[in-house]
XYZ file of C-alpha atoms in Angstrom:
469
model
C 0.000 0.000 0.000
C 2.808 2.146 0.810
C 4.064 2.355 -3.019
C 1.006 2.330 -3.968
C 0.098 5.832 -1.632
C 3.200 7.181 -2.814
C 3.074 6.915 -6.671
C -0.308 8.612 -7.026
C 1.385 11.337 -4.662
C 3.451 13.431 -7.646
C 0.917 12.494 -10.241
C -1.567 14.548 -8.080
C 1.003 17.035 -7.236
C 1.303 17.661 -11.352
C -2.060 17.202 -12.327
C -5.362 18.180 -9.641
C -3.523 22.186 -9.487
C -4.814 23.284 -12.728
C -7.860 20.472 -12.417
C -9.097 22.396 -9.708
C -8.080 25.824 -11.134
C -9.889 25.109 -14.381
C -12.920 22.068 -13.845
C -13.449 22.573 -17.467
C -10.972 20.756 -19.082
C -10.093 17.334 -17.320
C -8.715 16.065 -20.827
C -5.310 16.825 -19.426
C -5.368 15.396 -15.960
C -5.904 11.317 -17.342
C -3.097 11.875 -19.949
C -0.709 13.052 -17.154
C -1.598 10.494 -14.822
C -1.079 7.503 -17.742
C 2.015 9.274 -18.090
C 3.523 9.600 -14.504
C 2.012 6.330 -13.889
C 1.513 3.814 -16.646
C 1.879 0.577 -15.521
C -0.616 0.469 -12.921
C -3.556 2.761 -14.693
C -6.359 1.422 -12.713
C -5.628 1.746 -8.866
C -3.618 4.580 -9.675
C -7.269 5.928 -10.849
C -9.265 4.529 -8.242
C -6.648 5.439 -4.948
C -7.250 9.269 -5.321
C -10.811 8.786 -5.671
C -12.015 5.689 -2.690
C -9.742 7.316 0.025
C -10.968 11.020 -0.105
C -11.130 11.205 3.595
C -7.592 10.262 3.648
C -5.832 12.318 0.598
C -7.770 15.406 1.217
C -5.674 17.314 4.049
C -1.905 16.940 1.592
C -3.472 17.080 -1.563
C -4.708 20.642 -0.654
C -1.351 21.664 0.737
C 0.714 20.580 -1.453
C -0.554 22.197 -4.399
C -0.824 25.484 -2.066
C 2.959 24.693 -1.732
C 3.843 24.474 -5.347
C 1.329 26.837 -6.844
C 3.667 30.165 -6.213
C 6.891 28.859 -7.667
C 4.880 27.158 -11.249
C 2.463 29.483 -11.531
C -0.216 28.507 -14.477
C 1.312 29.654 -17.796
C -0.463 32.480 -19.820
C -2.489 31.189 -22.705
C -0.549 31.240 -25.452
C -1.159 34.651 -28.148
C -2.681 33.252 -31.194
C -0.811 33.518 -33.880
C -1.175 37.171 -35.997
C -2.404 36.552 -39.420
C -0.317 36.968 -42.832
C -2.535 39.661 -43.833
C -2.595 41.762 -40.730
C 0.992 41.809 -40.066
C 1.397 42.962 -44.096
C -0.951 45.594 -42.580
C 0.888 46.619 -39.926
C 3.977 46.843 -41.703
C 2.730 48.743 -44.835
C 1.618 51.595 -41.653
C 4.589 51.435 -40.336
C 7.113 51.440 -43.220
C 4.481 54.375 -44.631
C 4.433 53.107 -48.475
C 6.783 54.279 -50.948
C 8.418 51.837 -53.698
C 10.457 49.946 -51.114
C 8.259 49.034 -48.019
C 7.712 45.153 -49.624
C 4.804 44.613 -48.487
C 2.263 45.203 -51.594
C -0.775 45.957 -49.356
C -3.295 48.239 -50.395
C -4.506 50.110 -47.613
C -8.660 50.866 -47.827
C -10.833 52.640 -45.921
C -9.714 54.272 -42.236
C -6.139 52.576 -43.062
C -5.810 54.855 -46.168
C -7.197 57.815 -44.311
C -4.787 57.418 -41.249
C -1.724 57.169 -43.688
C -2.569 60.078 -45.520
C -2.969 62.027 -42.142
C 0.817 60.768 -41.050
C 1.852 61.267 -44.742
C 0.819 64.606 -45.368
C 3.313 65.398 -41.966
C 6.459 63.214 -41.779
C 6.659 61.843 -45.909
C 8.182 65.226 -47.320
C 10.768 66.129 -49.995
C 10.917 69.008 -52.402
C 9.316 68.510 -55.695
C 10.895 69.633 -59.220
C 9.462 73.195 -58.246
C 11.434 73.359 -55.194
C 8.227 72.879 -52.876
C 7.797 70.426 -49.901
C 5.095 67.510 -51.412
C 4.457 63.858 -49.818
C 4.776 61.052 -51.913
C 3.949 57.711 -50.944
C 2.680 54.253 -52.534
C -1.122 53.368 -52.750
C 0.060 50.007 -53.016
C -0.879 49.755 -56.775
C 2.551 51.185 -58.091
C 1.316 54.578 -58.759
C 2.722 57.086 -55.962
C 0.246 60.099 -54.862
C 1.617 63.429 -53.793
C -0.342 64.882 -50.609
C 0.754 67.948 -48.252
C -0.696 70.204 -45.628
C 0.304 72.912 -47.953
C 0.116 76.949 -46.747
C -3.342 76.894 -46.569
C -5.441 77.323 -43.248
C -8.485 75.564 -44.642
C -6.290 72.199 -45.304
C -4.681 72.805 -42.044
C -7.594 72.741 -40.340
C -9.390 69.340 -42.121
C -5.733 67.512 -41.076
C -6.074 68.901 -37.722
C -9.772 67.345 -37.386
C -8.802 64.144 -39.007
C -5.862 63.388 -36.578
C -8.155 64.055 -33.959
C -10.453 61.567 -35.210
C -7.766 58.595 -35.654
C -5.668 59.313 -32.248
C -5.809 60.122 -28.896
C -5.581 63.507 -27.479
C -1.291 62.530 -26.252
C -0.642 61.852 -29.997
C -2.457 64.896 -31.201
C -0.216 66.937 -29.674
C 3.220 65.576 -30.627
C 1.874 65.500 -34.136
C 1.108 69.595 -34.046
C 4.261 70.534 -32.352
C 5.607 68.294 -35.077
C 3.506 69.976 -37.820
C 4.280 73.775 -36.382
C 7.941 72.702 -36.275
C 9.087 70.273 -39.430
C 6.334 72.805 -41.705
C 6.665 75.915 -40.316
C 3.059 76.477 -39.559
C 3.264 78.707 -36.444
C 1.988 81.652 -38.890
C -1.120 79.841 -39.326
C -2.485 80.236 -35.835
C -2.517 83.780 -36.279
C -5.770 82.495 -37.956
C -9.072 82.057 -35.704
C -9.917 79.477 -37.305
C -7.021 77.167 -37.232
C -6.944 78.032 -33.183
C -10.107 76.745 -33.161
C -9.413 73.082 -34.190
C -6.006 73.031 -32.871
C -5.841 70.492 -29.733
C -4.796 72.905 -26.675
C -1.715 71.855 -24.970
C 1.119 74.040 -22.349
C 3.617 73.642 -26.098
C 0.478 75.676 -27.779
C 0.437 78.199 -25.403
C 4.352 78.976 -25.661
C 4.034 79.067 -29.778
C 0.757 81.657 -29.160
C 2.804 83.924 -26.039
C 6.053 84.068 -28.567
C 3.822 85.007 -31.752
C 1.760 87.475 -29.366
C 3.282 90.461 -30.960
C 2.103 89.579 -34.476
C -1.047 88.358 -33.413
C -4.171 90.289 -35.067
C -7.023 91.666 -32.617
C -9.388 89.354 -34.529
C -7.051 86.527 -33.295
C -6.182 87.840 -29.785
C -9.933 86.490 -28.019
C -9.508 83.191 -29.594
C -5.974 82.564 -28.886
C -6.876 83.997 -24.878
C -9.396 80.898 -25.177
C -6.792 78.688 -25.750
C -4.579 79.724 -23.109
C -7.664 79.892 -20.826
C -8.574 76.128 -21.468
C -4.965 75.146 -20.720
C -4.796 77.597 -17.372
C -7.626 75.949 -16.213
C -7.182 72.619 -16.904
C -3.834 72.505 -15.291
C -4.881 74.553 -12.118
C -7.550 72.035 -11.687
C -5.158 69.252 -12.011
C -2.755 71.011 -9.597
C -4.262 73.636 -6.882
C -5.807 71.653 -4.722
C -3.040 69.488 -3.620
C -0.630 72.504 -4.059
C -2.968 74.571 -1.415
C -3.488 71.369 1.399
C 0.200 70.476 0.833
C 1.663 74.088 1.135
C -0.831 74.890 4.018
C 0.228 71.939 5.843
C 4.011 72.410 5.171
C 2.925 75.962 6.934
C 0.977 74.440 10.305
C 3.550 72.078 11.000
C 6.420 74.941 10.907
C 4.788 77.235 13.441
C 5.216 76.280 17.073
C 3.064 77.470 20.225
C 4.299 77.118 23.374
C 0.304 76.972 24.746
C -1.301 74.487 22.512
C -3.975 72.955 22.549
C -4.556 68.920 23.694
C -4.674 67.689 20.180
C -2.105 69.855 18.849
C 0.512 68.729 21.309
C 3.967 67.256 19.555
C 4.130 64.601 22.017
C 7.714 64.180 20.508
C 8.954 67.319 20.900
C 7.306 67.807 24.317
C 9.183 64.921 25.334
C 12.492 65.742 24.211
C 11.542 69.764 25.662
C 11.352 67.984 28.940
C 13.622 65.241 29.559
C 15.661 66.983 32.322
C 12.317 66.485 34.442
C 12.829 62.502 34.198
C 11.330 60.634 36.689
C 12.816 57.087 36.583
C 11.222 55.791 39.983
C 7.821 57.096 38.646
C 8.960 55.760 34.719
C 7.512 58.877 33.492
C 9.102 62.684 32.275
C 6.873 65.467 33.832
C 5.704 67.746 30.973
C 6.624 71.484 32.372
C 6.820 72.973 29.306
C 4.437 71.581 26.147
C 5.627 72.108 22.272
C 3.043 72.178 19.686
C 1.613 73.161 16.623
C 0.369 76.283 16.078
C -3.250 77.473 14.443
C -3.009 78.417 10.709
C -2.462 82.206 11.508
C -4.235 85.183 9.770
C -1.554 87.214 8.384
C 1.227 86.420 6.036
C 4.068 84.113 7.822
C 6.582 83.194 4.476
C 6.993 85.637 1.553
C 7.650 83.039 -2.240
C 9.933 84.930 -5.289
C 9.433 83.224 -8.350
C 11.664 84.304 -10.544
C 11.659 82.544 -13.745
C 13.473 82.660 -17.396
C 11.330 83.753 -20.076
C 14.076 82.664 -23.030
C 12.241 80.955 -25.889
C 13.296 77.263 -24.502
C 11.716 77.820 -21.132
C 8.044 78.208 -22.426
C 6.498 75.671 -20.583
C 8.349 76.209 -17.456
C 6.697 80.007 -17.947
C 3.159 78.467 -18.396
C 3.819 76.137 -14.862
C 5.280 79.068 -13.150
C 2.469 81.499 -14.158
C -0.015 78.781 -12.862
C 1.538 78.189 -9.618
C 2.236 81.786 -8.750
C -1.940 81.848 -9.041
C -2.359 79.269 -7.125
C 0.451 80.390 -4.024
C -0.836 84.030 -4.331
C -4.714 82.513 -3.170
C -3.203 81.630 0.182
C -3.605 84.084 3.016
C -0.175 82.867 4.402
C 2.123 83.102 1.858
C 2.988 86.863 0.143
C 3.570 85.596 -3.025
C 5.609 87.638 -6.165
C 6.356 86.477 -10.081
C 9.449 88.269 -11.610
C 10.215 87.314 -15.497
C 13.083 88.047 -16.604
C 15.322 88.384 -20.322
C 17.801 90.539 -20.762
C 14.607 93.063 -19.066
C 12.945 92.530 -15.691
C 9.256 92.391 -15.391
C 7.034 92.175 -11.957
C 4.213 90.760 -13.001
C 3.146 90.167 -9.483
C -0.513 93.036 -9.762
C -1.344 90.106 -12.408
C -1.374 86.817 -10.690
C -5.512 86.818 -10.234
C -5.620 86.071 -13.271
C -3.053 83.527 -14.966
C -3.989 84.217 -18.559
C -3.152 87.730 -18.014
C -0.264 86.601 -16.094
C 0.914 84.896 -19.434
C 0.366 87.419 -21.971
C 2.428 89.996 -19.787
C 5.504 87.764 -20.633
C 7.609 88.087 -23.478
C 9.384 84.493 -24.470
C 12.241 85.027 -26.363
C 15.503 87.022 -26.292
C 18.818 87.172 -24.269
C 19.097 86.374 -20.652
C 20.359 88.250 -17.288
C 19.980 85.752 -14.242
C 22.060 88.154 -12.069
C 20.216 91.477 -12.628
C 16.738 89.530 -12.305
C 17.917 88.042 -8.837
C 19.175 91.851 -7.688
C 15.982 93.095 -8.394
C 13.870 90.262 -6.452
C 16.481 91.019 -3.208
C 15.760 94.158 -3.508
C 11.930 93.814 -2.466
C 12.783 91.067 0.403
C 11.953 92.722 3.805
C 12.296 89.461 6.003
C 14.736 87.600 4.465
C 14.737 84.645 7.194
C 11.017 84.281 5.963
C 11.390 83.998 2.493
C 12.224 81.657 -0.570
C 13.404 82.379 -3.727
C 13.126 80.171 -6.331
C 14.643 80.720 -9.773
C 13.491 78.392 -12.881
C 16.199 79.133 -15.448
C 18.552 76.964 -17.491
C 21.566 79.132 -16.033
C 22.506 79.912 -19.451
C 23.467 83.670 -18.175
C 24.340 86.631 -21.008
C 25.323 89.083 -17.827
C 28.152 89.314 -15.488
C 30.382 86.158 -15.940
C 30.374 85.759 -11.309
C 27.405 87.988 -11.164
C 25.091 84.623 -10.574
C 26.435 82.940 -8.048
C 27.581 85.978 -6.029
C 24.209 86.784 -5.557
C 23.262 83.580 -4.623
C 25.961 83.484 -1.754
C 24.928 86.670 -0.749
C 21.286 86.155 -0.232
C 21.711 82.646 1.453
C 24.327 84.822 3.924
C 21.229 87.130 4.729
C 18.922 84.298 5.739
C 17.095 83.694 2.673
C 16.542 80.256 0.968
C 17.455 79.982 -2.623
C 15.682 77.163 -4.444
C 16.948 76.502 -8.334
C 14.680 74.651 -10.811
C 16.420 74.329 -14.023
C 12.669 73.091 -15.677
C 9.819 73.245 -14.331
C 8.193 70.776 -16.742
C 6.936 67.590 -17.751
C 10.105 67.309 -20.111
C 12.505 65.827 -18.550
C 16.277 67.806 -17.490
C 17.021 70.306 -20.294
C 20.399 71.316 -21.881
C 21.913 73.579 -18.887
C 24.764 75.613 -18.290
C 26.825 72.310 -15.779
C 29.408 74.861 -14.975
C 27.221 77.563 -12.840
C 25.078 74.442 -11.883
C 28.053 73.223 -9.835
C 29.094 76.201 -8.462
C 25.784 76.893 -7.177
C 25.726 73.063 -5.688
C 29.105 74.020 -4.344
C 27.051 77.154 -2.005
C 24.756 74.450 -1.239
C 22.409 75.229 -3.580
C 21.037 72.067 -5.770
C 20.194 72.891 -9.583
C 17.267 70.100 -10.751
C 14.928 69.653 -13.176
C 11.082 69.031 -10.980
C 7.703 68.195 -12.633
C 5.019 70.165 -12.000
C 3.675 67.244 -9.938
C 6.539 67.421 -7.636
C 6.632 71.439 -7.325
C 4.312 71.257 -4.070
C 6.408 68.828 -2.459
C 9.497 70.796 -2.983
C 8.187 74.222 -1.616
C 6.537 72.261 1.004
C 9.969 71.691 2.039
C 11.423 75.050 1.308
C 8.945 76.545 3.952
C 9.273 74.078 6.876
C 13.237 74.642 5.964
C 13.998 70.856 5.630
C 15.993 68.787 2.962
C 14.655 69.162 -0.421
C 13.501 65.900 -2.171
C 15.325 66.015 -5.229
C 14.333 63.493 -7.933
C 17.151 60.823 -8.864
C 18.731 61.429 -12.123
């Protein structure tokens, strides 16, 4: 019996896991018994079944056991047919005389090619002029092109919309306004109308502001509007809870109240009154956190590069300098900055106006931008400065970083963003980066995710959390 109870033992092991999993199928279970177990077939069939009282208790475990380490494999992908994978291809490759793949594309196929044709299949024809030329799959080629005018613009604009999601939209106009040169175009109310709003939108619109017609001006204020308010939505209300909380926990009372006692500071305030007979520290004097005060307790500088690369850093900034100047605590100013300085700080009710008083584009001078924001701190000890810039300076060589020094000597904090984006770290100038890290100043990229979390910090004066590299 012995043999008998143990042969049956890795057959069931193997085969009643996936039985149980799956009921369905119990094709496989017989064939992988006969195979563990062929010479005996018919008590190795009938021990598992007339001894369930026995079997139960280490059948269950041991498949328990082995489940984790051979978990049940994924069903396998069926295979991709001949025709759709020549489909796939012929979108990929885009056509032309050497993609291979002789497939004709019909229907929404042909229309989506034409769409990424008419963008990213150029060269200059005999005349000189950018055309697209790609294969219908018959052998003829066809010559398509967004050309100059704002009526074609606009049905390419409305049929990329239709094939891909809002992300891809996107990419494929800052793709279309760069490889075609079609910034010009939404000078025209019309094309802002079916243009997909994004923060890379709003930095074309603030740089062609100058050139922009009045019977442009509303709609292109619409567009900026829809982006302002999106991204405020998406970002003041954790901005104001983290930022007033960074605030409560910084202030201390020396009278609070039960449930604003820091029972760990209270302790540490009092350990000289130790009682070790009693095992207990009597609380003489009690630390905790103070009421969210009336009047203004930290005073927030953003100062922030307005040079053609920084334009969605500008469109961030502008948004957050709304959103910091809404809270009662916090005195909050917006200095932009070229080669010019401009307060914009009477603006920041409004961050659409806030926007269209920049001016992106031109030369840059960090230092003379940072003299002017010291110049208007009155409690230095209470205030942060932060400065979004790439630290590509066109002023005094030192100028920079002897500011820096000299403000951080006075008390005040000096925070440096070098983006304050979704885009990642940008080219930056390493060399003033470094000597600014050497004052103890950080330079980093943040996202505009991470931008409470780091002022949050600023204010209750603790370590910043910089994002790894």
């Amino acid at each position: 019996m012995a043999p008998t109870a143990s042969a049956p033992a890795p057959s069931a092991l193997a085969a009643p896991a996936p039985t149980a999993a799956t009921p369905a199928p119990p094709a496989p279970a017989p064939s992988d018994l006969t195979a563990s177990a062929p010479a005996p077939p018919g008590p190795t069939a009938s021990a598992p079944t007339t001894p369930a009282p026995a079997t139960p208790t280490p059948t269950a475990s041991a498949p328990a056991a082995s489940t984790p380490s051979a978990p049940a494999p994924a069903p396998p992908t069926p295979p991709v047919p001949a025709d759709e994978r020549l489909r796939r291809w012929r979108l990929v490759l885009g056509g032309g005389d050497a993609d291979g793949t002789g497939r004709v594309l019909t229907g929404t196929d042909a229309a989506v090619d034409g769409a990424l044709a008419a963008l990213y299949d150029r060269h200059p024809d005999d005349h000189g002029h950018d055309r697209t030329s790609t294969s219908t799959g018959t052998g003829r080629s066809r010559t398509a092109g967004l050309g100059a005018s704002v009526p074609s613009v606009v049905r390419w604009l409305g049929d990329i919309r239709a094939y891909f999601p809002a992300p891809v939209v996107q990419v494929m106009q800052r793709d279309a306004i760069d490889r075609l040169g079609l910034a010009t175009l939404l000078l025209e109310p019309e094309m802002l109308a079916a243009v997909e709003p994004d923060v890379h939108l709003v930095g074309t619109l603030l740089s062609l502001r100058d050139a922009m017609p009045e019977t442009t001006r509303e709609t292109a204020r619409a567009v900026v509007r829809k982006v302002a308010d999106d991204l405020e939505r998406r970002l003041a209300a954790r901005t104001r809870a983290t930022l007033t909380g960074a605030l409560d926990r910084s202030a201390r009372t020396s009278r609070p109240r039960h449930r604003d006692i820091d029972w760990d500071r209270t302790i540490r305030a009092n350990l000289k009154n130790h009682l070790p007979e009693h095992r207990t520290v009597v609380p003489e004097r009690l630390v905790g956190h103070a009421r969210a005060a009336r009047g203004v307790r930290k005073e927030v500088v953003l100062c922030v590069d307005q040079s053609g690369s920084m334009a969605a850093s500008v469109v961030h900034a502008a948004v957050f300098a709304a959103v910091l100047a809404s809270l009662r605590t916090i005195a909050t100013r917006l200095v932009v900055f070229d080669t010019a300085v401009a307060d914009l700080t009477d603006r920041l009710d409004d961050p659409v106006d806030v926007l269209f008083g920049t001016r992106l584009g031109g030369g840059t001078d960090i230092d003379r931008a940072l003299a002017h924001c010291q110049a208007g701190i009155t409690r230095p000890a209470d205030t942060v400065v932060v400065l979004i810039s790439d630290l590509y300076e066109g002023g005094a060589r030192d100028g920079l970083t002897k500011r820096v020094a000299a403000m951080k000597a006075s008390g005040t904090q000096v925070v440096v963003l070098l983006a304050l984006s979704d885009e990642g770290t940008p080219a930056y100038d390493r060399d003033r980066a470094a000597a600014l890290a050497a004052l103890g100043v950080p330079a980093f990229a943040c996202t505009p995710d991470l931008f409470p979390e780091i002022m949050a910090a600023a204010l209750e004066e603790r370590p910043l959390p910089i994002p790894a590299d």
